[in-house]
Short mmCIF file of C-alpha atoms and ligand atoms in Angstrom, two decimals:
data_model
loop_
_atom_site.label_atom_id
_atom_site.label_comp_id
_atom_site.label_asym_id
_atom_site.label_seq_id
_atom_site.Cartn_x
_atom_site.Cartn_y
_atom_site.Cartn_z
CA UNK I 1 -94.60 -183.94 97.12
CA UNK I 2 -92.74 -182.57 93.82
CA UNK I 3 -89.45 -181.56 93.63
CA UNK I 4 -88.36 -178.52 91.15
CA UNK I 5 -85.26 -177.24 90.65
CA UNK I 6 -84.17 -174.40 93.47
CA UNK I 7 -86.97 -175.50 95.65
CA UNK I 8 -87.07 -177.96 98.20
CA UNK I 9 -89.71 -180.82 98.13
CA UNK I 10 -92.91 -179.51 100.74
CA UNK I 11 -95.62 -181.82 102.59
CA UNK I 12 -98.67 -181.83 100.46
CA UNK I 13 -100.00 -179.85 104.17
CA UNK I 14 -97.88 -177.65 103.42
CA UNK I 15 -98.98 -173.74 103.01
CA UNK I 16 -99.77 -173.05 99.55
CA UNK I 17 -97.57 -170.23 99.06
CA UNK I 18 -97.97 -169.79 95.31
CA UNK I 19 -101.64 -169.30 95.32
CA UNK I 20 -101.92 -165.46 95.53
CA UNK I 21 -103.31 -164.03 98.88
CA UNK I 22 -105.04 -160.94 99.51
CA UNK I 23 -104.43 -159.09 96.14
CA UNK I 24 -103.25 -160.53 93.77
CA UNK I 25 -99.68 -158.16 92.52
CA UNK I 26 -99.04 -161.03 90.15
CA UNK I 27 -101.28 -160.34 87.26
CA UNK I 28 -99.50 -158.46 84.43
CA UNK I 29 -101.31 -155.04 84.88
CA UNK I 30 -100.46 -155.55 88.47
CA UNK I 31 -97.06 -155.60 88.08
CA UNK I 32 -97.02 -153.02 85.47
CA UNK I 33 -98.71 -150.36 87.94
CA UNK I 34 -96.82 -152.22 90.86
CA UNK I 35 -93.69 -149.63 91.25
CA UNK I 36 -95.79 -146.51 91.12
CA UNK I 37 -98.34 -147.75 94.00
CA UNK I 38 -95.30 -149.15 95.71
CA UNK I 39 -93.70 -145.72 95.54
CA UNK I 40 -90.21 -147.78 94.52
CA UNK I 41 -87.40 -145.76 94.89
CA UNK I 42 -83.89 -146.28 94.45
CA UNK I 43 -82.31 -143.66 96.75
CA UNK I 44 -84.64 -145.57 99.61
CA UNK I 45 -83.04 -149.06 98.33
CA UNK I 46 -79.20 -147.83 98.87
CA UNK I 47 -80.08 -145.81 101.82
CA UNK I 48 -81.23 -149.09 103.42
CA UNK I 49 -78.01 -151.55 101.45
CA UNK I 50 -75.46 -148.55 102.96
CA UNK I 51 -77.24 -149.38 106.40
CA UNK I 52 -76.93 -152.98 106.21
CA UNK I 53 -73.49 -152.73 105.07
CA UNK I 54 -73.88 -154.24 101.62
CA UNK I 55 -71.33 -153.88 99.06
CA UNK I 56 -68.88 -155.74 96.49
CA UNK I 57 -68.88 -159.27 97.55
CA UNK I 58 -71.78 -159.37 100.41
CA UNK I 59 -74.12 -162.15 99.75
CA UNK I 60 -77.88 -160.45 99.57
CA UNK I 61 -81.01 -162.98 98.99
CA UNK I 62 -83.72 -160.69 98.57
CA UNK I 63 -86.98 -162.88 100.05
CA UNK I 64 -90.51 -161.66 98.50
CA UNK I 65 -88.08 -159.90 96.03
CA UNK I 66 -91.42 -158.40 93.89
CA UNK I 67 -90.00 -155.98 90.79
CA UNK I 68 -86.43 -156.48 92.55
CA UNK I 69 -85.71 -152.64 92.76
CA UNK I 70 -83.43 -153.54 95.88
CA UNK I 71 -81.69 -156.71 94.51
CA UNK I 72 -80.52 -155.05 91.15
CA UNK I 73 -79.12 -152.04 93.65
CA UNK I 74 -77.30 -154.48 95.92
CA UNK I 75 -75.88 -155.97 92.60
CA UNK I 76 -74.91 -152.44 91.39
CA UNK I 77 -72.98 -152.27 94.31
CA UNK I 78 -71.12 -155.82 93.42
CA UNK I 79 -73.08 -157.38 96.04
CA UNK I 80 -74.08 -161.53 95.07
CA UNK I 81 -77.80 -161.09 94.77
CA UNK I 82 -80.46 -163.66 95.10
CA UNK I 83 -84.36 -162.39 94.43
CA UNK I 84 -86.63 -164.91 95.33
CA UNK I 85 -90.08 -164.59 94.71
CA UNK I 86 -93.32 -166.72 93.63
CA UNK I 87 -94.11 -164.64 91.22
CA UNK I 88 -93.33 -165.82 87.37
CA UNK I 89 -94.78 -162.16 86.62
CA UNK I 90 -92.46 -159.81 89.14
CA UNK I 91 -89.60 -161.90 87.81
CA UNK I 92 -89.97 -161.21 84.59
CA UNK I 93 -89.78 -157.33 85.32
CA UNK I 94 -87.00 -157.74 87.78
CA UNK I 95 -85.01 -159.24 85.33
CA UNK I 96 -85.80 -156.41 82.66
CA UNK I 97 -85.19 -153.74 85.00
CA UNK I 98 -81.06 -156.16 85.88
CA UNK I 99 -80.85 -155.93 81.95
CA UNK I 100 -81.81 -152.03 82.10
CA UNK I 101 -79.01 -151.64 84.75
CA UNK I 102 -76.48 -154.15 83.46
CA UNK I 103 -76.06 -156.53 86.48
CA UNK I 104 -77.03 -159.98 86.26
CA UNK I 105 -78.21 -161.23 89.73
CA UNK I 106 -79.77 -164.50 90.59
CA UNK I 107 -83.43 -164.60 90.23
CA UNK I 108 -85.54 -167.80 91.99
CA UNK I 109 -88.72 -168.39 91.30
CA UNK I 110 -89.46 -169.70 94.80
CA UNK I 111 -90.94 -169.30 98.28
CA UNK I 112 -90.32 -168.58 101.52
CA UNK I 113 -90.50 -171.86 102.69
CA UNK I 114 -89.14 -174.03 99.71
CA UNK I 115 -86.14 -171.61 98.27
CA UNK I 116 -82.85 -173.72 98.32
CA UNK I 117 -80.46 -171.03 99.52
CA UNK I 118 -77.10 -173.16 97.09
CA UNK I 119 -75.06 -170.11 97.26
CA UNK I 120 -72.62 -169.62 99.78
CA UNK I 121 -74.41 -168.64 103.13
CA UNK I 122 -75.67 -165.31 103.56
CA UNK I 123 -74.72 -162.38 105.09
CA UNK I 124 -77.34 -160.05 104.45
CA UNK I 125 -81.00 -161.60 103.86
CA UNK I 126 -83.92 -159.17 103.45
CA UNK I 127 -87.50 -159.25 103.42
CA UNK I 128 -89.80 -156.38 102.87
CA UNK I 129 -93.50 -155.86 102.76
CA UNK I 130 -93.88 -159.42 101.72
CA UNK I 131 -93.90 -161.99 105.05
CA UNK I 132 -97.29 -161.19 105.99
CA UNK I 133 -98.57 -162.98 102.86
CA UNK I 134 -97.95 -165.85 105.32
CA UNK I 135 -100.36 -166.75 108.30
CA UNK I 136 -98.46 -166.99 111.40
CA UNK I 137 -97.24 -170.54 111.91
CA UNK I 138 -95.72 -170.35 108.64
CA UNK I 139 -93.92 -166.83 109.38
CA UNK I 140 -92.38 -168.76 111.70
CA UNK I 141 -91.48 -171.55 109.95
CA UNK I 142 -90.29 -169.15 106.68
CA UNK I 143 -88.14 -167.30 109.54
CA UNK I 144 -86.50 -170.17 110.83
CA UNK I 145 -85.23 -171.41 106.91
CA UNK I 146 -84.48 -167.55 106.62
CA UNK I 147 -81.81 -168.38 109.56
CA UNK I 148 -80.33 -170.81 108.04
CA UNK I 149 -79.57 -169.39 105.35
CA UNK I 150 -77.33 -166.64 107.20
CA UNK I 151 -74.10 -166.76 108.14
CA UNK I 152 -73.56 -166.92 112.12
CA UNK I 153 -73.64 -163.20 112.69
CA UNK I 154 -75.08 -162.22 109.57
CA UNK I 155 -78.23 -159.72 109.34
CA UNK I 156 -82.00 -160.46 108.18
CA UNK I 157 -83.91 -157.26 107.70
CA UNK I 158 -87.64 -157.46 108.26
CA UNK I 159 -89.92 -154.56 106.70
CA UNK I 160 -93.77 -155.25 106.95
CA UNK I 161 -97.45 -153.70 107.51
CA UNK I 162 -97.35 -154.96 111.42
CA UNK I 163 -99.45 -153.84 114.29
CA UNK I 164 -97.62 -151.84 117.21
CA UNK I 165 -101.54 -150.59 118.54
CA UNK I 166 -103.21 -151.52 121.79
CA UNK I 167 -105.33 -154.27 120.23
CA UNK I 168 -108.33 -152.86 121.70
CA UNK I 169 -107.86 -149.56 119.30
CA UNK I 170 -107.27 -151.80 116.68
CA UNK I 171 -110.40 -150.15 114.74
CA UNK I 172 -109.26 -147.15 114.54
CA UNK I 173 -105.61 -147.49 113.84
CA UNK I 174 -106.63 -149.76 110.69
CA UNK I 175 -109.43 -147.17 109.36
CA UNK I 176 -106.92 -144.64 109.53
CA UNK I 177 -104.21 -146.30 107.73
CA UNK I 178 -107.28 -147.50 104.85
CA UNK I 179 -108.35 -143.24 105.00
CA UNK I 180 -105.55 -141.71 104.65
CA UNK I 181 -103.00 -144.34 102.37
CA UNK I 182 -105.95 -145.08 99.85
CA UNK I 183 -105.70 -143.16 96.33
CA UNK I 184 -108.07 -143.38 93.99
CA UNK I 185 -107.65 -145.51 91.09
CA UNK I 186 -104.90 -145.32 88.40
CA UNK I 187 -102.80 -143.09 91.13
CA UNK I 188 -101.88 -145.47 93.51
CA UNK I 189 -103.22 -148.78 95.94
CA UNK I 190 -106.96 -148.40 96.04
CA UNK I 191 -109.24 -148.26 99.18
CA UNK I 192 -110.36 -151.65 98.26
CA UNK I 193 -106.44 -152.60 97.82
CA UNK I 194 -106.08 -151.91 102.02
CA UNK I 195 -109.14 -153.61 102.62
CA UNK I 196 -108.59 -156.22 101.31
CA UNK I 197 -105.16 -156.19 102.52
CA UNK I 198 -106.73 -156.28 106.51
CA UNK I 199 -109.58 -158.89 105.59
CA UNK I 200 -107.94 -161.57 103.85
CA UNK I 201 -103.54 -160.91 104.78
CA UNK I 202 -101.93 -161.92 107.34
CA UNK I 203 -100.52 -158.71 109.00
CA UNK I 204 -99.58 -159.47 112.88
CA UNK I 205 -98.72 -157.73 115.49
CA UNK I 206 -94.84 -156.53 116.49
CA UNK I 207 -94.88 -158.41 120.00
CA UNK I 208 -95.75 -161.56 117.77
CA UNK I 209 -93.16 -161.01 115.47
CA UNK I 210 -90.69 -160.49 118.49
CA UNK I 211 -91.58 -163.79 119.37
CA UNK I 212 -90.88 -165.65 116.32
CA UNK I 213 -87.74 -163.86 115.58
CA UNK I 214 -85.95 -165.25 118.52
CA UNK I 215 -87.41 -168.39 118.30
CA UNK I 216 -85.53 -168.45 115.23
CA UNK I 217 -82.68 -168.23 116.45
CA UNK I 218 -82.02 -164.39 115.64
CA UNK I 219 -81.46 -161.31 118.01
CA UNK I 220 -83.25 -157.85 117.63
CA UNK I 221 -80.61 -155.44 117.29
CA UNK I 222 -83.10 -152.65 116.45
CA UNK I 223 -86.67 -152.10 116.34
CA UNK I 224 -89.01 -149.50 114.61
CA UNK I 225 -92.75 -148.64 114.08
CA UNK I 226 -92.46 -145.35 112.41
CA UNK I 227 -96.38 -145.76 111.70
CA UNK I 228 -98.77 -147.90 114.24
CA UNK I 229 -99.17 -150.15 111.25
CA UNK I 230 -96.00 -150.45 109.60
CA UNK I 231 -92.02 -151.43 111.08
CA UNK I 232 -88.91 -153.12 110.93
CA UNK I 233 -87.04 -155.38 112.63
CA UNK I 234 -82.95 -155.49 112.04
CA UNK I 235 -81.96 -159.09 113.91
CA UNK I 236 -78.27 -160.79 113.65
CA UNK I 237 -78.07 -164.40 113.78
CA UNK I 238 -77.02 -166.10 116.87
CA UNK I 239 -73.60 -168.07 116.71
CA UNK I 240 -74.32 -171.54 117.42
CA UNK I 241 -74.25 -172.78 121.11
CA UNK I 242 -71.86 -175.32 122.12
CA UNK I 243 -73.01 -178.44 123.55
CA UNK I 244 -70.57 -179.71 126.30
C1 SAM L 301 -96.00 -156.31 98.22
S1 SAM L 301 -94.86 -157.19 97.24
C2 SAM L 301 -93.32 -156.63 97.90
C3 SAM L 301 -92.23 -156.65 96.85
C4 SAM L 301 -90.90 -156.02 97.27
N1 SAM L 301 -90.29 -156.74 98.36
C5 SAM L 301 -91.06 -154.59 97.61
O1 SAM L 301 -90.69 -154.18 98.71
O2 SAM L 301 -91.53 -153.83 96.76
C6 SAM L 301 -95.00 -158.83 97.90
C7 SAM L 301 -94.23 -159.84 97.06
O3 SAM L 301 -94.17 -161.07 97.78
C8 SAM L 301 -94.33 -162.12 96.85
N2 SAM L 301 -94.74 -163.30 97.62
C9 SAM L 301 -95.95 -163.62 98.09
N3 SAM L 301 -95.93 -164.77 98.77
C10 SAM L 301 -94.63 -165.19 98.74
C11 SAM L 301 -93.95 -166.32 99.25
N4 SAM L 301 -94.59 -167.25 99.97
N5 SAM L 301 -92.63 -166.44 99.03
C12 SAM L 301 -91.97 -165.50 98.30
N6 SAM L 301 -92.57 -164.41 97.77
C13 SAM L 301 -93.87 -164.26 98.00
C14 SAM L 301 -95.33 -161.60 95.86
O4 SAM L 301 -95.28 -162.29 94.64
C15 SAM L 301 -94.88 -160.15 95.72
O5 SAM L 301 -93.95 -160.00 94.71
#
């Protein structure tokens, strides 16, 4: 086991989180073309900070924080922001794009599972289209240190490509998605960009995530799966139970 600084010290079993899965947004033309495929947008990050109640003084970690479009807008806002991320590459444009605003969030190059949350806890951590780069025993795992990170009551937000279908119409609901959110190249993700993304990711279904999401210790306040392969999940932290 190593130790670096901001990360805590993993099994040598432990999931290899900085070894890029699926496609690999880390390279530098990656990230370059990342915000345009993405479609990052800033009026979508406040419209979701305004709903999670983030402003001057919340503390935001950010977890799979990629070109950290929503942690420089929670900062703008006078939020404490933490992006996390494992990529060296997204960091470095996250941090261009704080200097471009003038806020000066925290950045972490770190995982889900070994981020050292030093800050004070939490109220607000948020996750989006990034926890599926984990297979499911270590979603649950990076769920559970996402919980403790929050404050008792405090809010994780969970965005992701997850499966609300009848598994036995899973063919069809995944060739759809791949027809019809494939552009062709130089415009947007690729065909071979959501292909990939269903062969080799680790997207899971929504009654799996339920699962996990109270196991770690975290209610579902709301739930939506505006598309059969996308959703969120808005969960507040259980207080802790007292032990006579
Ligand atoms: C599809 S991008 C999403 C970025 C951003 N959250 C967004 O909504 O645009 C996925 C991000 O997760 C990061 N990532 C992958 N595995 C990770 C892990 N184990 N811990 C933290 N970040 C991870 C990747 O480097 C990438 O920046």
């Amino acid at each position: 086991m190593s130790q670096t600084e901001g990360r805590r010290s993993r099994p040598s079993w432990s999931f290899p989180e900085y070894t890029p899965v699926g496609t690999d947004l880390n390279s530098p033309s990656a990230v370059a073309s990342y915000d345009r495929n993405q479609g990052t947008d800033i009026a979508v990050d406040n419209a979701l900070l305004d709903r999670l109640g983030v402003a001057t003084g919340t503390c935001l970690v950010d977890l799979g924080c990629g070109t950290g479009s929503l942690v420089v807008q929670a900062a703008r806002r006078g939020a404490e922001a933490h992006g996390v991320d494992v990529g060296q590459e997204m960091l470095v444009h996250a941090r261009r794009r704080a200097r471009q605003f003038g806020v000066t969030p925290s950045w972490h190059q770190a995982g889900f599972l070994d981020y050292v949350h030093r800050a004070a806890p939490a109220d607000v951590v948020t996750t989006k289209s990034a926890l599926h780069q984990l297979p499911d025993f270590w979603k649950q795992q990076a769920l559970l240190h996402a919980a403790a990170m929050l404050r008792p009551g405090g809010t994780l937000y969970l965005w992701d490509v997850m499966f609300s279908f009848d598994p036995t119409e899973a063919e069809d609901h995944l060739q759809q998605w791949i027809d019809s959110a494939s552009r062709p190249p130089g415009e947007g993700f690729t065909r071979t960009d959501f292909e990939t993304h269903v062969r080799e990711e680790f997207s899971t279904y929504t009654w799996i995530l339920e699962g996990m999401i109270e196991r770690a210790g975290l209610e579902i306040i709301s739930r939506s799966f505006p598309r059969s392969t996308h959703g969120e999940f808005v969960c507040r932290k259980r207080p802790p139970t007292l032990r006579a």
